[in-house]
């Protein structure tokens, strides 16, 4: 089950919110910065102990001051024109996040539009990959695709239909 919701992912009361992180896992701008601000400094302390995360993989932490019980940190690809396996790496980021959720018995998961901000991935293409990967890998989980802006909400809704 997939739904689209427009707003700030840090406010959601779900088992896990997914963070569009970078491979250091030490914070950054965009949704990553918002999640660290809302979760509080203990999140960064836990992330420091993980020691990073390669592109396309995922790591899980507690949610601390967030409503969400957990944060699943994944690293999407930087868009470099499309011939550097960006599509495959973005699908891996979704797939590995869902696998981690499943291993921890989590059923309600919220994703931001991974890689479509600072990392420059074309948002329409990313929406298609997100919906296809979630439909194939997690038809049994309750997934919220979070759009921060109306354009992304429209693209995600179109991709589901
Ligand atoms: N809630 C939901 N979505 C958000 C929020 C929010 N609070 N804030 C931004 N977005 P980005 P990336 C949307 O740039 O492209 C960081 O510095 C945003 O509008 O956050 O994967 C990391 O540390 C866009 O649609 O992530 C990395 O270095 C989407 O989230 C790098 O940015 C993703 O935009 C990752 O870049």
GROMACS .gro file of C-alpha atoms and ligand atoms in nm:
model
  197
    1UNK     CA    1   0.000   0.000   0.000
    2UNK     CA    2   0.148   0.335  -0.107
    3UNK     CA    3   0.014   0.681  -0.032
    4UNK     CA    4   0.149   1.027  -0.112
    5UNK     CA    5   0.160   1.293   0.158
    6UNK     CA    6   0.286   1.650   0.128
    7UNK     CA    7   0.468   1.804   0.422
    8UNK     CA    8   0.762   1.773   0.662
    9UNK     CA    9   0.867   1.409   0.708
   10UNK     CA   10   1.002   1.480   1.058
   11UNK     CA   11   0.646   1.524   1.190
   12UNK     CA   12   0.524   1.175   1.093
   13UNK     CA   13   0.430   0.915   1.353
   14UNK     CA   14   0.547   0.597   1.178
   15UNK     CA   15   0.774   0.303   1.260
   16UNK     CA   16   1.054   0.458   1.056
   17UNK     CA   17   1.127   0.763   0.846
   18UNK     CA   18   1.394   0.728   0.580
   19UNK     CA   19   1.674   0.983   0.564
   20UNK     CA   20   1.831   1.085   0.232
   21UNK     CA   21   2.179   1.096   0.385
   22UNK     CA   22   2.533   1.117   0.246
   23UNK     CA   23   2.787   0.837   0.285
   24UNK     CA   24   2.946   0.992   0.595
   25UNK     CA   25   2.613   0.969   0.785
   26UNK     CA   26   2.730   1.279   0.972
   27UNK     CA   27   2.444   1.507   0.866
   28UNK     CA   28   2.403   1.767   0.596
   29UNK     CA   29   2.140   1.993   0.441
   30UNK     CA   30   1.795   1.920   0.302
   31UNK     CA   31   1.590   1.648   0.466
   32UNK     CA   32   1.904   1.514   0.640
   33UNK     CA   33   1.953   1.843   0.824
   34UNK     CA   34   1.584   1.860   0.915
   35UNK     CA   35   1.588   1.504   1.056
   36UNK     CA   36   1.899   1.566   1.267
   37UNK     CA   37   1.755   1.893   1.402
   38UNK     CA   38   1.427   1.727   1.495
   39UNK     CA   39   1.583   1.410   1.640
   40UNK     CA   40   1.839   1.592   1.855
   41UNK     CA   41   2.213   1.542   1.910
   42UNK     CA   42   2.189   1.178   2.020
   43UNK     CA   43   2.113   1.081   1.661
   44UNK     CA   44   2.446   1.218   1.540
   45UNK     CA   45   2.625   1.037   1.823
   46UNK     CA   46   2.473   0.704   1.714
   47UNK     CA   47   2.553   0.779   1.348
   48UNK     CA   48   2.917   0.850   1.432
   49UNK     CA   49   2.950   0.494   1.564
   50UNK     CA   50   2.818   0.341   1.241
   51UNK     CA   51   3.115   0.460   1.037
   52UNK     CA   52   2.943   0.556   0.713
   53UNK     CA   53   2.726   0.392   0.448
   54UNK     CA   54   2.804   0.329   0.079
   55UNK     CA   55   2.574   0.465  -0.192
   56UNK     CA   56   2.270   0.240  -0.240
   57UNK     CA   57   2.293   0.084   0.107
   58UNK     CA   58   2.103   0.162   0.429
   59UNK     CA   59   2.162   0.171   0.807
   60UNK     CA   60   1.912   0.196   1.094
   61UNK     CA   61   1.918   0.403   1.414
   62UNK     CA   62   1.673   0.502   1.684
   63UNK     CA   63   1.449   0.805   1.630
   64UNK     CA   64   1.527   0.988   1.957
   65UNK     CA   65   1.314   1.306   1.976
   66UNK     CA   66   1.123   1.222   1.657
   67UNK     CA   67   0.773   1.076   1.665
   68UNK     CA   68   0.910   0.797   1.445
   69UNK     CA   69   1.066   0.510   1.639
   70UNK     CA   70   1.352   0.466   1.393
   71UNK     CA   71   1.544   0.643   1.121
   72UNK     CA   72   1.661   0.440   0.822
   73UNK     CA   73   1.953   0.627   0.669
   74UNK     CA   74   2.013   0.557   0.303
   75UNK     CA   75   2.243   0.716   0.048
   76UNK     CA   76   2.102   0.785  -0.295
   77UNK     CA   77   2.322   0.848  -0.599
   78UNK     CA   78   2.438   1.189  -0.716
   79UNK     CA   79   2.292   1.241  -1.066
   80UNK     CA   80   2.582   1.248  -1.316
   81UNK     CA   81   2.385   1.232  -1.640
   82UNK     CA   82   2.239   0.883  -1.613
   83UNK     CA   83   2.522   0.655  -1.731
   84UNK     CA   84   2.675   0.589  -1.388
   85UNK     CA   85   2.409   0.336  -1.281
   86UNK     CA   86   2.212   0.611  -1.107
   87UNK     CA   87   1.880   0.429  -1.169
   88UNK     CA   88   2.015   0.104  -1.023
   89UNK     CA   89   2.165   0.278  -0.721
   90UNK     CA   90   1.843   0.467  -0.648
   91UNK     CA   91   1.643   0.143  -0.668
   92UNK     CA   92   1.899  -0.018  -0.431
   93UNK     CA   93   1.855   0.265  -0.182
   94UNK     CA   94   1.479   0.197  -0.171
   95UNK     CA   95   1.521  -0.183  -0.175
   96UNK     CA   96   1.784  -0.192   0.104
   97UNK     CA   97   1.579   0.048   0.319
   98UNK     CA   98   1.275  -0.178   0.285
   99UNK     CA   99   1.482  -0.489   0.361
  100UNK     CA  100   1.614  -0.327   0.679
  101UNK     CA  101   1.261  -0.228   0.783
  102UNK     CA  102   1.148  -0.584   0.732
  103UNK     CA  103   1.440  -0.729   0.934
  104UNK     CA  104   1.334  -0.508   1.226
  105UNK     CA  105   0.966  -0.594   1.198
  106UNK     CA  106   0.866  -0.241   1.094
  107UNK     CA  107   0.552  -0.198   0.883
  108UNK     CA  108   0.486   0.178   0.847
  109UNK     CA  109   0.765   0.354   0.660
  110UNK     CA  110   0.789   0.708   0.519
  111UNK     CA  111   1.032   0.796   0.238
  112UNK     CA  112   1.141   1.139   0.116
  113UNK     CA  113   1.210   1.182  -0.257
  114UNK     CA  114   1.565   1.044  -0.228
  115UNK     CA  115   1.834   1.210  -0.446
  116UNK     CA  116   1.595   1.463  -0.605
  117UNK     CA  117   1.718   1.767  -0.408
  118UNK     CA  118   2.087   1.846  -0.361
  119UNK     CA  119   2.185   1.527  -0.552
  120UNK     CA  120   2.003   1.646  -0.867
  121UNK     CA  121   1.824   1.326  -0.978
  122UNK     CA  122   1.539   1.411  -1.222
  123UNK     CA  123   1.228   1.400  -1.000
  124UNK     CA  124   0.991   1.236  -1.252
  125UNK     CA  125   1.238   0.956  -1.320
  126UNK     CA  126   1.301   0.912  -0.946
  127UNK     CA  127   0.925   0.892  -0.875
  128UNK     CA  128   0.889   0.605  -1.123
  129UNK     CA  129   1.180   0.414  -0.969
  130UNK     CA  130   1.047   0.470  -0.615
  131UNK     CA  131   0.698   0.342  -0.696
  132UNK     CA  132   0.819   0.045  -0.903
  133UNK     CA  133   1.070  -0.069  -0.639
  134UNK     CA  134   0.824  -0.037  -0.350
  135UNK     CA  135   0.548  -0.215  -0.545
  136UNK     CA  136   0.782  -0.505  -0.624
  137UNK     CA  137   0.959  -0.535  -0.289
  138UNK     CA  138   0.702  -0.440  -0.028
  139UNK     CA  139   0.341  -0.485  -0.136
  140UNK     CA  140   0.262  -0.581   0.226
  141UNK     CA  141   0.409  -0.273   0.400
  142UNK     CA  142   0.239   0.065   0.452
  143UNK     CA  143   0.451   0.318   0.267
  144UNK     CA  144   0.413   0.695   0.271
  145UNK     CA  145   0.593   0.882  -0.007
  146UNK     CA  146   0.656   1.228   0.132
  147UNK     CA  147   0.668   1.525  -0.103
  148UNK     CA  148   0.801   1.851   0.037
  149UNK     CA  149   0.653   2.052  -0.252
  150UNK     CA  150   0.344   2.035  -0.472
  151UNK     CA  151   0.535   1.944  -0.791
  152UNK     CA  152   0.685   1.636  -0.627
  153UNK     CA  153   0.344   1.540  -0.485
  154UNK     CA  154   0.197   1.556  -0.836
  155UNK     CA  155   0.479   1.344  -0.986
  156UNK     CA  156   0.451   1.080  -0.715
  157UNK     CA  157   0.072   1.061  -0.749
  158UNK     CA  158   0.108   1.022  -1.125
  159UNK     CA  159   0.368   0.745  -1.080
  160UNK     CA  160   0.130   0.547  -0.857
  161UNK     CA  161  -0.158   0.568  -1.109
  162LIG     N1  162   1.054   1.662   0.471
  162LIG     C1  163   1.033   1.597   0.354
  162LIG     N2  164   1.106   1.617   0.243
  162LIG     C2  165   1.205   1.710   0.250
  162LIG     C3  166   1.233   1.783   0.369
  162LIG     C4  167   1.152   1.755   0.482
  162LIG     N3  168   1.171   1.818   0.599
  162LIG     N4  169   1.337   1.867   0.343
  162LIG     C5  170   1.371   1.849   0.214
  162LIG     N5  171   1.291   1.756   0.157
  162LIG     P1  172   1.766   1.642  -0.030
  162LIG     P2  173   1.927   1.440  -0.174
  162LIG     C6  174   1.291   1.703   0.020
  162LIG     O1  175   1.846   1.752  -0.091
  162LIG     O2  176   1.893   1.502  -0.305
  162LIG     C7  177   2.206   1.638   0.224
  162LIG     O3  178   2.301   1.739   0.246
  162LIG     C8  179   1.353   1.786  -0.088
  162LIG     O4  180   1.264   1.891  -0.128
  162LIG     O5  181   1.733   1.650   0.113
  162LIG     O6  182   1.919   1.292  -0.159
  162LIG     C9  183   2.262   1.500   0.254
  162LIG     O7  184   2.351   1.501   0.365
  162LIG    C10  185   1.372   1.682  -0.197
  162LIG     O8  186   1.248   1.661  -0.265
  162LIG     O9  187   1.840   1.498  -0.051
  162LIG    C11  188   2.334   1.467   0.127
  162LIG    O10  189   2.461   1.528   0.122
  162LIG    C12  190   1.405   1.556  -0.118
  162LIG    O11  191   1.366   1.584   0.017
  162LIG    C13  192   2.246   1.528   0.020
  162LIG    O12  193   2.174   1.634   0.086
  162LIG    C14  194   1.550   1.515  -0.120
  162LIG    O13  195   1.633   1.631  -0.117
  162LIG    C15  196   2.143   1.430  -0.031
  162LIG    O14  197   2.075   1.488  -0.139
   0.00000   0.00000   0.00000
